């Protein structure tokens, strides 16, 4: 297979996957698309947190047909699977854990990778060489520097290879209806390191690797702390909205046009705000470890208080009135028929996939990926069966309209269900405020004390 050539079949399949992807996600935001060079060989280098979902986040949002380098242990198990992987332009990379004798087989993969770059194509691989189920950028490996310098050397220094660091951010790693941000950074020109490479290859590869690693850490939320990772993630959830509002206020009063636009996007602005927040928390831990330990202790106490009273930490910053709650309840009642329609024709595949994945897949980092694949395959089959089942009562163009309506009805049903959960949490909060006043005063006091400390921390 000529990986460097564009494939019509691949492109048609990508259109279908793009539609499925938009059904899965609540919102997809692409930043920095103007940073992707045109007419030059490119290497996309995204962070890796979520198995198959990460490559989908890149390839569905670029005009290229990137050739992916993936772990070799997914190959060689089944001829059909191998053929599918080749169709999807995925090549194997062998690691030490695959056996030292297998490392020599990388030569063929690297040779084909060089051919892709020589034809102004796009490669894509994860510089961390592993996935992590956390908002953390791990240390980068040598694969990307090795491949790009090999290609540049074979061209006599003529190829203008551009590495595009890419940040991928999920509002949640495996839940349906999450938000996704793909943030393309400024490209790194490999040519600028080539003279040093000719004199000292190891030094040049290290510098390029570190430059890419530093660029990647500026493109998505990166919690460096290992001891307090979970607590800093909780701060992001509890206090992140307040911090974002402060950033919005700061930017609206600023004469810096770039700053004033930076935080205004509901999704992208929150991510950028969270990046600054978590970076400040990491710095605080490094510089004031004892104070950080005290902050974490107070945070845990507040979170335990919420759990004891069965209050959702995402709703704690709201103060719903009775009219607001009544309006939400009336809205749910009005939308009930749409919910039932979407539920009836989507419940079996949706809950069946969810149950199967959670019962059979032990590593949560793969939940999203396996669900993704099963959704692509299972839902269309169910929709066809359901069309066949209702065809005696539905005729003509109504059959087509019925079929088209099914995925949209499913998504609307999920909107309704999410609204129901939010409303229930708000009702609990309202009951606590009105009928458990001593408990609410204690929660509110601890929240204000915690947020005051965080305000002071951010302003330092």
PDB file of N, CA, C and O in Angstrom, residues 68-137:
ATOM      1  N   UNK A  68      -0.519   7.285  10.516  1.00  0.00           N
ATOM      2  CA  UNK A  68      -0.248   7.143  11.948  1.00  0.00           C
ATOM      3  C   UNK A  68       0.735   6.020  12.220  1.00  0.00           C
ATOM      4  O   UNK A  68       0.685   4.965  11.588  1.00  0.00           O
ATOM      5  N   UNK A  69       1.604   6.231  13.177  1.00  0.00           N
ATOM      6  CA  UNK A  69       2.477   5.187  13.675  1.00  0.00           C
ATOM      7  C   UNK A  69       1.934   4.745  15.028  1.00  0.00           C
ATOM      8  O   UNK A  69       1.784   5.572  15.940  1.00  0.00           O
ATOM      9  N   UNK A  70       1.629   3.450  15.147  1.00  0.00           N
ATOM     10  CA  UNK A  70       0.970   2.948  16.358  1.00  0.00           C
ATOM     11  C   UNK A  70       1.725   1.736  16.899  1.00  0.00           C
ATOM     12  O   UNK A  70       2.526   1.106  16.201  1.00  0.00           O
ATOM     13  N   UNK A  71       1.447   1.400  18.121  1.00  0.00           N
ATOM     14  CA  UNK A  71       2.101   0.263  18.792  1.00  0.00           C
ATOM     15  C   UNK A  71       1.891  -1.015  17.989  1.00  0.00           C
ATOM     16  O   UNK A  71       0.789  -1.302  17.512  1.00  0.00           O
ATOM     17  N   UNK A  72       2.948  -1.788  17.874  1.00  0.00           N
ATOM     18  CA  UNK A  72       2.945  -2.937  16.968  1.00  0.00           C
ATOM     19  C   UNK A  72       2.082  -4.093  17.464  1.00  0.00           C
ATOM     20  O   UNK A  72       1.675  -4.946  16.662  1.00  0.00           O
ATOM     21  N   UNK A  73       1.777  -4.143  18.770  1.00  0.00           N
ATOM     22  CA  UNK A  73       1.059  -5.310  19.283  1.00  0.00           C
ATOM     23  C   UNK A  73      -0.408  -5.360  18.859  1.00  0.00           C
ATOM     24  O   UNK A  73      -1.100  -6.347  19.129  1.00  0.00           O
ATOM     25  N   UNK A  74      -0.902  -4.302  18.182  1.00  0.00           N
ATOM     26  CA  UNK A  74      -2.266  -4.377  17.650  1.00  0.00           C
ATOM     27  C   UNK A  74      -2.283  -5.020  16.263  1.00  0.00           C
ATOM     28  O   UNK A  74      -3.351  -5.285  15.721  1.00  0.00           O
ATOM     29  N   UNK A  75      -1.104  -5.269  15.707  1.00  0.00           N
ATOM     30  CA  UNK A  75      -0.992  -5.916  14.398  1.00  0.00           C
ATOM     31  C   UNK A  75      -0.693  -7.406  14.569  1.00  0.00           C
ATOM     32  O   UNK A  75      -0.260  -7.861  15.629  1.00  0.00           O
ATOM     33  N   UNK A  76      -0.919  -8.151  13.490  1.00  0.00           N
ATOM     34  CA  UNK A  76      -0.506  -9.548  13.444  1.00  0.00           C
ATOM     35  C   UNK A  76      -1.418 -10.526  14.141  1.00  0.00           C
ATOM     36  O   UNK A  76      -1.101 -11.711  14.238  1.00  0.00           O
ATOM     37  N   UNK A  77      -2.580 -10.075  14.625  1.00  0.00           N
ATOM     38  CA  UNK A  77      -3.492 -10.970  15.332  1.00  0.00           C
ATOM     39  C   UNK A  77      -4.592 -11.508  14.424  1.00  0.00           C
ATOM     40  O   UNK A  77      -5.153 -12.562  14.689  1.00  0.00           O
ATOM     41  N   UNK A  78      -4.891 -10.745  13.375  1.00  0.00           N
ATOM     42  CA  UNK A  78      -5.975 -11.123  12.479  1.00  0.00           C
ATOM     43  C   UNK A  78      -5.765 -10.423  11.144  1.00  0.00           C
ATOM     44  O   UNK A  78      -5.498  -9.224  11.116  1.00  0.00           O
ATOM     45  N   UNK A  79      -5.903 -11.161  10.045  1.00  0.00           N
ATOM     46  CA  UNK A  79      -5.665 -10.581   8.719  1.00  0.00           C
ATOM     47  C   UNK A  79      -6.658  -9.465   8.399  1.00  0.00           C
ATOM     48  O   UNK A  79      -6.308  -8.471   7.771  1.00  0.00           O
ATOM     49  N   UNK A  80      -7.889  -9.660   8.823  1.00  0.00           N
ATOM     50  CA  UNK A  80      -8.904  -8.640   8.549  1.00  0.00           C
ATOM     51  C   UNK A  80      -8.573  -7.349   9.296  1.00  0.00           C
ATOM     52  O   UNK A  80      -8.648  -6.248   8.740  1.00  0.00           O
ATOM     53  N   UNK A  81      -8.193  -7.496  10.572  1.00  0.00           N
ATOM     54  CA  UNK A  81      -7.829  -6.320  11.369  1.00  0.00           C
ATOM     55  C   UNK A  81      -6.614  -5.627  10.761  1.00  0.00           C
ATOM     56  O   UNK A  81      -6.567  -4.388  10.662  1.00  0.00           O
ATOM     57  N   UNK A  82      -5.642  -6.416  10.326  1.00  0.00           N
ATOM     58  CA  UNK A  82      -4.449  -5.833   9.694  1.00  0.00           C
ATOM     59  C   UNK A  82      -4.830  -5.058   8.431  1.00  0.00           C
ATOM     60  O   UNK A  82      -4.288  -3.977   8.165  1.00  0.00           O
ATOM     61  N   UNK A  83      -5.759  -5.605   7.652  1.00  0.00           N
ATOM     62  CA  UNK A  83      -6.190  -4.922   6.424  1.00  0.00           C
ATOM     63  C   UNK A  83      -6.903  -3.610   6.757  1.00  0.00           C
ATOM     64  O   UNK A  83      -6.710  -2.593   6.081  1.00  0.00           O
ATOM     65  N   UNK A  84      -7.721  -3.628   7.815  1.00  0.00           N
ATOM     66  CA  UNK A  84      -8.412  -2.407   8.241  1.00  0.00           C
ATOM     67  C   UNK A  84      -7.406  -1.358   8.693  1.00  0.00           C
ATOM     68  O   UNK A  84      -7.525  -0.173   8.354  1.00  0.00           O
ATOM     69  N   UNK A  85      -6.396  -1.776   9.445  1.00  0.00           N
ATOM     70  CA  UNK A  85      -5.371  -0.845   9.919  1.00  0.00           C
ATOM     71  C   UNK A  85      -4.602  -0.230   8.747  1.00  0.00           C
ATOM     72  O   UNK A  85      -4.305   0.975   8.756  1.00  0.00           O
ATOM     73  N   UNK A  86      -4.314  -1.032   7.736  1.00  0.00           N
ATOM     74  CA  UNK A  86      -3.626  -0.490   6.557  1.00  0.00           C
ATOM     75  C   UNK A  86      -4.527   0.499   5.821  1.00  0.00           C
ATOM     76  O   UNK A  86      -4.069   1.543   5.355  1.00  0.00           O
ATOM     77  N   UNK A  87      -5.823   0.164   5.706  1.00  0.00           N
ATOM     78  CA  UNK A  87      -6.767   1.075   5.060  1.00  0.00           C
ATOM     79  C   UNK A  87      -6.834   2.409   5.794  1.00  0.00           C
ATOM     80  O   UNK A  87      -6.959   3.477   5.176  1.00  0.00           O
ATOM     81  N   UNK A  88      -6.715   2.352   7.121  1.00  0.00           N
ATOM     82  CA  UNK A  88      -6.762   3.558   7.936  1.00  0.00           C
ATOM     83  C   UNK A  88      -5.411   4.267   8.013  1.00  0.00           C
ATOM     84  O   UNK A  88      -5.251   5.227   8.767  1.00  0.00           O
ATOM     85  N   UNK A  89      -4.453   3.776   7.244  1.00  0.00           N
ATOM     86  CA  UNK A  89      -3.115   4.381   7.166  1.00  0.00           C
ATOM     87  C   UNK A  89      -2.410   4.365   8.520  1.00  0.00           C
ATOM     88  O   UNK A  89      -1.892   5.374   9.000  1.00  0.00           O
ATOM     89  N   UNK A  90      -2.393   3.196   9.122  1.00  0.00           N
ATOM     90  CA  UNK A  90      -1.716   3.012  10.400  1.00  0.00           C
ATOM     91  C   UNK A  90      -0.582   2.012  10.211  1.00  0.00           C
ATOM     92  O   UNK A  90      -0.800   0.919   9.675  1.00  0.00           O
ATOM     93  N   UNK A  91       0.611   2.379  10.618  1.00  0.00           N
ATOM     94  CA  UNK A  91       1.789   1.523  10.493  1.00  0.00           C
ATOM     95  C   UNK A  91       2.300   1.144  11.886  1.00  0.00           C
ATOM     96  O   UNK A  91       2.167   1.923  12.837  1.00  0.00           O
ATOM     97  N   UNK A  92       2.923  -0.035  12.011  1.00  0.00           N
ATOM     98  CA  UNK A  92       3.377  -0.488  13.331  1.00  0.00           C
ATOM     99  C   UNK A  92       4.747   0.071  13.717  1.00  0.00           C
ATOM    100  O   UNK A  92       5.630   0.240  12.878  1.00  0.00           O
ATOM    101  N   UNK A  93       4.887   0.375  14.999  1.00  0.00           N
ATOM    102  CA  UNK A  93       6.178   0.728  15.575  1.00  0.00           C
ATOM    103  C   UNK A  93       6.464  -0.267  16.695  1.00  0.00           C
ATOM    104  O   UNK A  93       5.626  -0.476  17.576  1.00  0.00           O
ATOM    105  N   UNK A  94       7.647  -0.882  16.627  1.00  0.00           N
ATOM    106  CA  UNK A  94       8.012  -1.912  17.600  1.00  0.00           C
ATOM    107  C   UNK A  94       8.806  -1.290  18.746  1.00  0.00           C
ATOM    108  O   UNK A  94       9.663  -0.430  18.544  1.00  0.00           O
ATOM    109  N   UNK A  95       8.491  -1.752  19.970  1.00  0.00           N
ATOM    110  CA  UNK A  95       9.154  -1.239  21.157  1.00  0.00           C
ATOM    111  C   UNK A  95       9.946  -2.352  21.832  1.00  0.00           C
ATOM    112  O   UNK A  95       9.821  -3.533  21.488  1.00  0.00           O
ATOM    113  N   UNK A  96      10.730  -1.984  22.834  1.00  0.00           N
ATOM    114  CA  UNK A  96      11.566  -2.961  23.527  1.00  0.00           C
ATOM    115  C   UNK A  96      10.711  -4.075  24.129  1.00  0.00           C
ATOM    116  O   UNK A  96      11.105  -5.245  24.135  1.00  0.00           O
ATOM    117  N   UNK A  97       9.528  -3.702  24.602  1.00  0.00           N
ATOM    118  CA  UNK A  97       8.660  -4.704  25.222  1.00  0.00           C
ATOM    119  C   UNK A  97       8.151  -5.735  24.212  1.00  0.00           C
ATOM    120  O   UNK A  97       7.656  -6.793  24.598  1.00  0.00           O
ATOM    121  N   UNK A  98       8.248  -5.417  22.900  1.00  0.00           N
ATOM    122  CA  UNK A  98       7.854  -6.367  21.862  1.00  0.00           C
ATOM    123  C   UNK A  98       8.970  -7.373  21.547  1.00  0.00           C
ATOM    124  O   UNK A  98       8.798  -8.246  20.698  1.00  0.00           O
ATOM    125  N   UNK A  99      10.108  -7.221  22.236  1.00  0.00           N
ATOM    126  CA  UNK A  99      11.247  -8.109  22.003  1.00  0.00           C
ATOM    127  C   UNK A  99      12.361  -7.375  21.271  1.00  0.00           C
ATOM    128  O   UNK A  99      12.105  -6.684  20.293  1.00  0.00           O
ATOM    129  N   UNK A 100      13.569  -7.521  21.749  1.00  0.00           N
ATOM    130  CA  UNK A 100      14.693  -6.787  21.163  1.00  0.00           C
ATOM    131  C   UNK A 100      14.911  -7.151  19.700  1.00  0.00           C
ATOM    132  O   UNK A 100      15.350  -6.324  18.893  1.00  0.00           O
ATOM    133  N   UNK A 101      14.586  -8.392  19.331  1.00  0.00           N
ATOM    134  CA  UNK A 101      14.760  -8.821  17.937  1.00  0.00           C
ATOM    135  C   UNK A 101      13.787  -8.118  16.995  1.00  0.00           C
ATOM    136  O   UNK A 101      14.040  -8.010  15.790  1.00  0.00           O
ATOM    137  N   UNK A 102      12.660  -7.649  17.537  1.00  0.00           N
ATOM    138  CA  UNK A 102      11.647  -7.012  16.685  1.00  0.00           C
ATOM    139  C   UNK A 102      12.003  -5.569  16.341  1.00  0.00           C
ATOM    140  O   UNK A 102      11.409  -4.989  15.423  1.00  0.00           O
ATOM    141  N   UNK A 103      12.945  -4.960  17.070  1.00  0.00           N
ATOM    142  CA  UNK A 103      13.257  -3.557  16.848  1.00  0.00           C
ATOM    143  C   UNK A 103      13.775  -3.299  15.439  1.00  0.00           C
ATOM    144  O   UNK A 103      13.587  -2.218  14.877  1.00  0.00           O
ATOM    145  N   UNK A 104      14.441  -4.292  14.857  1.00  0.00           N
ATOM    146  CA  UNK A 104      14.955  -4.140  13.492  1.00  0.00           C
ATOM    147  C   UNK A 104      13.847  -3.978  12.463  1.00  0.00           C
ATOM    148  O   UNK A 104      14.074  -3.413  11.381  1.00  0.00           O
ATOM    149  N   UNK A 105      12.625  -4.420  12.813  1.00  0.00           N
ATOM    150  CA  UNK A 105      11.509  -4.305  11.879  1.00  0.00           C
ATOM    151  C   UNK A 105      11.020  -2.861  11.761  1.00  0.00           C
ATOM    152  O   UNK A 105      10.238  -2.540  10.878  1.00  0.00           O
ATOM    153  N   UNK A 106      11.477  -1.993  12.673  1.00  0.00           N
ATOM    154  CA  UNK A 106      11.127  -0.581  12.570  1.00  0.00           C
ATOM    155  C   UNK A 106      11.754   0.086  11.353  1.00  0.00           C
ATOM    156  O   UNK A 106      11.278   1.138  10.907  1.00  0.00           O
ATOM    157  N   UNK A 107      12.822  -0.515  10.844  1.00  0.00           N
ATOM    158  CA  UNK A 107      13.504   0.085   9.692  1.00  0.00           C
ATOM    159  C   UNK A 107      12.538   0.247   8.511  1.00  0.00           C
ATOM    160  O   UNK A 107      12.567   1.268   7.807  1.00  0.00           O
ATOM    161  N   UNK A 108      11.700  -0.770   8.290  1.00  0.00           N
ATOM    162  CA  UNK A 108      10.746  -0.705   7.184  1.00  0.00           C
ATOM    163  C   UNK A 108       9.701   0.391   7.443  1.00  0.00           C
ATOM    164  O   UNK A 108       9.318   1.136   6.528  1.00  0.00           O
ATOM    165  N   UNK A 109       9.233   0.490   8.697  1.00  0.00           N
ATOM    166  CA  UNK A 109       8.266   1.536   9.044  1.00  0.00           C
ATOM    167  C   UNK A 109       8.869   2.918   8.860  1.00  0.00           C
ATOM    168  O   UNK A 109       8.240   3.817   8.296  1.00  0.00           O
ATOM    169  N   UNK A 110      10.099   3.096   9.319  1.00  0.00           N
ATOM    170  CA  UNK A 110      10.746   4.403   9.191  1.00  0.00           C
ATOM    171  C   UNK A 110      11.009   4.742   7.722  1.00  0.00           C
ATOM    172  O   UNK A 110      10.918   5.907   7.316  1.00  0.00           O
ATOM    173  N   UNK A 111      11.310   3.725   6.937  1.00  0.00           N
ATOM    174  CA  UNK A 111      11.536   3.959   5.501  1.00  0.00           C
ATOM    175  C   UNK A 111      10.250   4.473   4.837  1.00  0.00           C
ATOM    176  O   UNK A 111      10.285   5.431   4.044  1.00  0.00           O
ATOM    177  N   UNK A 112       9.132   3.842   5.147  1.00  0.00           N
ATOM    178  CA  UNK A 112       7.853   4.290   4.589  1.00  0.00           C
ATOM    179  C   UNK A 112       7.472   5.674   5.121  1.00  0.00           C
ATOM    180  O   UNK A 112       6.866   6.484   4.411  1.00  0.00           O
ATOM    181  N   UNK A 113       7.825   5.955   6.380  1.00  0.00           N
ATOM    182  CA  UNK A 113       7.547   7.271   6.947  1.00  0.00           C
ATOM    183  C   UNK A 113       8.304   8.359   6.198  1.00  0.00           C
ATOM    184  O   UNK A 113       7.762   9.437   5.920  1.00  0.00           O
ATOM    185  N   UNK A 114       9.540   8.065   5.869  1.00  0.00           N
ATOM    186  CA  UNK A 114      10.350   9.013   5.104  1.00  0.00           C
ATOM    187  C   UNK A 114       9.722   9.258   3.730  1.00  0.00           C
ATOM    188  O   UNK A 114       9.683  10.390   3.241  1.00  0.00           O
ATOM    189  N   UNK A 115       9.192   8.194   3.105  1.00  0.00           N
ATOM    190  CA  UNK A 115       8.539   8.343   1.800  1.00  0.00           C
ATOM    191  C   UNK A 115       7.331   9.268   1.895  1.00  0.00           C
ATOM    192  O   UNK A 115       7.080  10.077   0.990  1.00  0.00           O
ATOM    193  N   UNK A 116       6.581   9.158   2.987  1.00  0.00           N
ATOM    194  CA  UNK A 116       5.423  10.044   3.188  1.00  0.00           C
ATOM    195  C   UNK A 116       5.879  11.495   3.248  1.00  0.00           C
ATOM    196  O   UNK A 116       5.298  12.383   2.607  1.00  0.00           O
ATOM    197  N   UNK A 117       6.933  11.764   3.991  1.00  0.00           N
ATOM    198  CA  UNK A 117       7.431  13.130   4.132  1.00  0.00           C
ATOM    199  C   UNK A 117       8.025  13.646   2.832  1.00  0.00           C
ATOM    200  O   UNK A 117       7.863  14.825   2.484  1.00  0.00           O
ATOM    201  N   UNK A 118       8.692  12.780   2.095  1.00  0.00           N
ATOM    202  CA  UNK A 118       9.289  13.190   0.821  1.00  0.00           C
ATOM    203  C   UNK A 118       8.214  13.588  -0.199  1.00  0.00           C
ATOM    204  O   UNK A 118       8.497  14.332  -1.136  1.00  0.00           O
ATOM    205  N   UNK A 119       6.988  13.084  -0.012  1.00  0.00           N
ATOM    206  CA  UNK A 119       5.879  13.417  -0.918  1.00  0.00           C
ATOM    207  C   UNK A 119       4.978  14.508  -0.326  1.00  0.00           C
ATOM    208  O   UNK A 119       3.813  14.630  -0.709  1.00  0.00           O
ATOM    209  N   UNK A 120       5.541  15.300   0.587  1.00  0.00           N
ATOM    210  CA  UNK A 120       4.797  16.389   1.233  1.00  0.00           C
ATOM    211  C   UNK A 120       3.525  15.896   1.919  1.00  0.00           C
ATOM    212  O   UNK A 120       2.522  16.607   1.987  1.00  0.00           O
ATOM    213  N   UNK A 121       3.586  14.672   2.424  1.00  0.00           N
ATOM    214  CA  UNK A 121       2.456  14.119   3.160  1.00  0.00           C
ATOM    215  C   UNK A 121       2.546  14.456   4.634  1.00  0.00           C
ATOM    216  O   UNK A 121       3.384  15.251   5.071  1.00  0.00           O
ATOM    217  N   UNK A 122       1.663  13.854   5.420  1.00  0.00           N
ATOM    218  CA  UNK A 122       1.614  14.127   6.859  1.00  0.00           C
ATOM    219  C   UNK A 122       1.741  12.828   7.643  1.00  0.00           C
ATOM    220  O   UNK A 122       1.031  11.851   7.376  1.00  0.00           O
ATOM    221  N   UNK A 123       2.659  12.828   8.579  1.00  0.00           N
ATOM    222  CA  UNK A 123       2.762  11.758   9.556  1.00  0.00           C
ATOM    223  C   UNK A 123       2.093  12.221  10.845  1.00  0.00           C
ATOM    224  O   UNK A 123       1.941  13.427  11.085  1.00  0.00           O
ATOM    225  N   UNK A 124       1.734  11.272  11.687  1.00  0.00           N
ATOM    226  CA  UNK A 124       1.207  11.619  13.008  1.00  0.00           C
ATOM    227  C   UNK A 124       1.622  10.510  13.975  1.00  0.00           C
ATOM    228  O   UNK A 124       1.446   9.326  13.687  1.00  0.00           O
ATOM    229  N   UNK A 125       2.207  10.914  15.072  1.00  0.00           N
ATOM    230  CA  UNK A 125       2.530   9.954  16.125  1.00  0.00           C
ATOM    231  C   UNK A 125       2.608  10.674  17.453  1.00  0.00           C
ATOM    232  O   UNK A 125       2.755  11.904  17.513  1.00  0.00           O
ATOM    233  N   UNK A 126       2.467   9.894  18.511  1.00  0.00           N
ATOM    234  CA  UNK A 126       2.412  10.462  19.850  1.00  0.00           C
ATOM    235  C   UNK A 126       3.814  10.532  20.432  1.00  0.00           C
ATOM    236  O   UNK A 126       4.440   9.495  20.677  1.00  0.00           O
ATOM    237  N   UNK A 127       4.330  11.724  20.682  1.00  0.00           N
ATOM    238  CA  UNK A 127       5.709  11.846  21.170  1.00  0.00           C
ATOM    239  C   UNK A 127       5.919  11.240  22.546  1.00  0.00           C
ATOM    240  O   UNK A 127       7.048  10.887  22.906  1.00  0.00           O
ATOM    241  N   UNK A 128       4.827  11.086  23.328  1.00  0.00           N
ATOM    242  CA  UNK A 128       4.967  10.465  24.650  1.00  0.00           C
ATOM    243  C   UNK A 128       5.107   8.941  24.548  1.00  0.00           C
ATOM    244  O   UNK A 128       5.539   8.295  25.506  1.00  0.00           O
ATOM    245  N   UNK A 129       4.700   8.377  23.383  1.00  0.00           N
ATOM    246  CA  UNK A 129       4.798   6.925  23.128  1.00  0.00           C
ATOM    247  C   UNK A 129       4.003   6.093  24.127  1.00  0.00           C
ATOM    248  O   UNK A 129       4.276   4.907  24.310  1.00  0.00           O
ATOM    249  N   UNK A 130       3.022   6.702  24.771  1.00  0.00           N
ATOM    250  CA  UNK A 130       2.151   5.980  25.698  1.00  0.00           C
ATOM    251  C   UNK A 130       0.948   6.879  25.983  1.00  0.00           C
ATOM    252  O   UNK A 130       1.014   8.091  25.782  1.00  0.00           O
ATOM    253  N   UNK A 131      -0.142   6.276  26.422  1.00  0.00           N
ATOM    254  CA  UNK A 131      -1.279   7.100  26.798  1.00  0.00           C
ATOM    255  C   UNK A 131      -1.426   7.101  28.309  1.00  0.00           C
ATOM    256  O   UNK A 131      -1.036   6.163  28.998  1.00  0.00           O
ATOM    257  N   UNK A 132      -1.973   8.192  28.815  1.00  0.00           N
ATOM    258  CA  UNK A 132      -2.213   8.315  30.245  1.00  0.00           C
ATOM    259  C   UNK A 132      -3.603   8.876  30.450  1.00  0.00           C
ATOM    260  O   UNK A 132      -4.029   9.780  29.732  1.00  0.00           O
ATOM    261  N   UNK A 133      -4.314   8.350  31.414  1.00  0.00           N
ATOM    262  CA  UNK A 133      -5.697   8.740  31.660  1.00  0.00           C
ATOM    263  C   UNK A 133      -5.747   9.961  32.571  1.00  0.00           C
ATOM    264  O   UNK A 133      -6.549  10.037  33.484  1.00  0.00           O
ATOM    265  N   UNK A 134      -4.837  10.895  32.321  1.00  0.00           N
ATOM    266  CA  UNK A 134      -4.755  12.101  33.151  1.00  0.00           C
ATOM    267  C   UNK A 134      -4.416  13.295  32.288  1.00  0.00           C
ATOM    268  O   UNK A 134      -3.876  13.163  31.189  1.00  0.00           O
ATOM    269  N   UNK A 135      -4.698  14.489  32.843  1.00  0.00           N
ATOM    270  CA  UNK A 135      -4.354  15.734  32.158  1.00  0.00           C
ATOM    271  C   UNK A 135      -2.879  16.053  32.443  1.00  0.00           C
ATOM    272  O   UNK A 135      -2.558  17.008  33.161  1.00  0.00           O
ATOM    273  N   UNK A 136      -2.012  15.225  31.882  1.00  0.00           N
ATOM    274  CA  UNK A 136      -0.580  15.383  32.089  1.00  0.00           C
ATOM    275  C   UNK A 136       0.173  15.121  30.788  1.00  0.00           C
ATOM    276  O   UNK A 136      -0.144  14.166  30.070  1.00  0.00           O
ATOM    277  N   UNK A 137       1.180  15.948  30.514  1.00  0.00           N
ATOM    278  CA  UNK A 137       2.072  15.713  29.382  1.00  0.00           C
ATOM    279  C   UNK A 137       3.299  14.979  29.906  1.00  0.00           C
ATOM    280  O   UNK A 137       4.046  15.518  30.733  1.00  0.00           O
TER     281      UNK A 137
END
